Amino acid sequence: MAAERLGALVRRLGPPCDVHHAVWDGGVGNTGEVWVEDEGRTLWLAKVLKSPIVSPPNPKARLARPASPADRSAHQACAAEADRLRRLAQEQAARLSLPMRFLDG
């Protein structure tokens, strides 16, 4: 039940997302972080073994186990928080007349 390659970008699981993750809507993980991978049918917890930040384009991770209902709700809460932070970032960027190209979400 382990896989070394992630076929898609993964969304971070954990405390509320910071603005960096909100702006980039996911992004990439650092080595050692635990993320959630959504493979379409199931959410999986995945530990990043080799970050694509360090060694693109071949990120590696180990799928730990299917995400539990608690993991799933934490993931959904994090996604909702990311949406809220993205909206705040967009509003602030508009107020400051900053470029919006990275805030499209």
C-alpha atoms as one frame of an Amber mdcrd trajectory, in Angstrom:
protein
   0.000   0.000   0.000   2.902   2.351  -0.670   3.689   4.434  -3.737   6.865
   6.361  -4.420   5.526   8.793  -6.988   2.708  11.260  -6.709   0.819  11.671
  -9.943  -0.766  14.971  -8.936  -0.058  17.925  -6.729  -1.179  17.368  -3.183
  -2.926  19.710  -0.843  -1.473  20.259   2.558  -3.214  18.859   5.613  -2.846
  20.554   8.937  -3.527  23.816  10.669  -5.273  26.583   8.726  -3.422  27.374
   5.504  -1.215  30.416   5.419  -1.513  33.011   2.678   1.254  31.381   0.613
  -0.761  28.179   0.261  -3.962  30.160  -0.245  -2.477  32.172  -3.092  -0.948
  29.184  -4.842  -3.925  26.913  -4.120  -1.854  23.961  -2.988   1.692  24.183
  -4.228   4.388  21.717  -3.347   5.516  20.180  -0.102   8.797  20.205   1.715
  10.538  16.954   2.597   9.050  15.456   5.747   5.670  17.190   5.556   2.438
  15.204   5.614  -0.037  16.195   2.916  -3.331  14.903   1.614  -3.406  13.561
  -1.920  -6.753  13.544  -3.684  -6.545  10.796  -6.282 -10.126  11.216  -7.392
 -11.763   8.358  -5.527 -10.092   8.579  -2.134  -8.054  10.986  -0.075  -4.735
   9.556   1.138  -2.296  10.821   3.713   1.115  11.104   2.065   4.502  11.849
   3.610   6.809  13.757   1.272  10.086  11.818   0.917  11.713  13.944  -1.778
  10.380  17.429  -2.319   9.911  18.709  -5.870  11.294  22.015  -4.564  14.666
  20.294  -4.131  14.604  17.799  -6.996  12.115  18.650  -9.744  10.379  17.085
 -11.592  10.357  13.777  -9.670   8.737  14.264  -6.277   8.465  11.151  -4.145
   6.103  10.353  -1.331   4.864   7.359   0.600   1.115   6.865   0.806   0.529
   6.125   4.460  -3.127   5.129   4.606  -6.525   6.226   3.370  -7.570   9.445
   5.036 -10.030   8.985   7.890 -13.259  10.991   8.179 -11.419  13.305  10.618
  -8.588  13.776   8.083 -11.156  14.489   5.382 -12.965  17.127   7.476  -9.643
  18.765   8.437  -8.729  18.845   4.737 -12.075  20.448   3.837 -11.694  23.004
   6.642  -8.210  23.861   5.364  -9.554  24.287   1.818 -12.311  26.594   3.103
  -9.731  28.617   5.034  -7.579  28.838   1.890 -10.559  30.240  -0.047 -11.179
  32.827   2.680  -7.508  33.854   2.753  -7.388  34.035  -1.048 -10.365  36.411
  -1.049  -8.710  38.565   1.628  -5.457  38.622  -0.369  -7.353  39.607  -3.521
  -9.188  42.407  -1.708  -5.980  43.719  -0.169  -4.131  43.521  -3.505  -6.955
  45.466  -5.168  -6.857  48.129  -2.425  -3.085  48.482  -2.880  -3.329  48.388
  -6.709  -1.044  45.340  -6.895  -0.999  42.943  -9.882  -3.612  40.196  -9.543
  -2.054  37.565 -11.807  -1.063  35.262  -8.933  -4.299  35.765  -7.035  -6.750
  34.411  -9.601  -7.264  31.186  -7.661
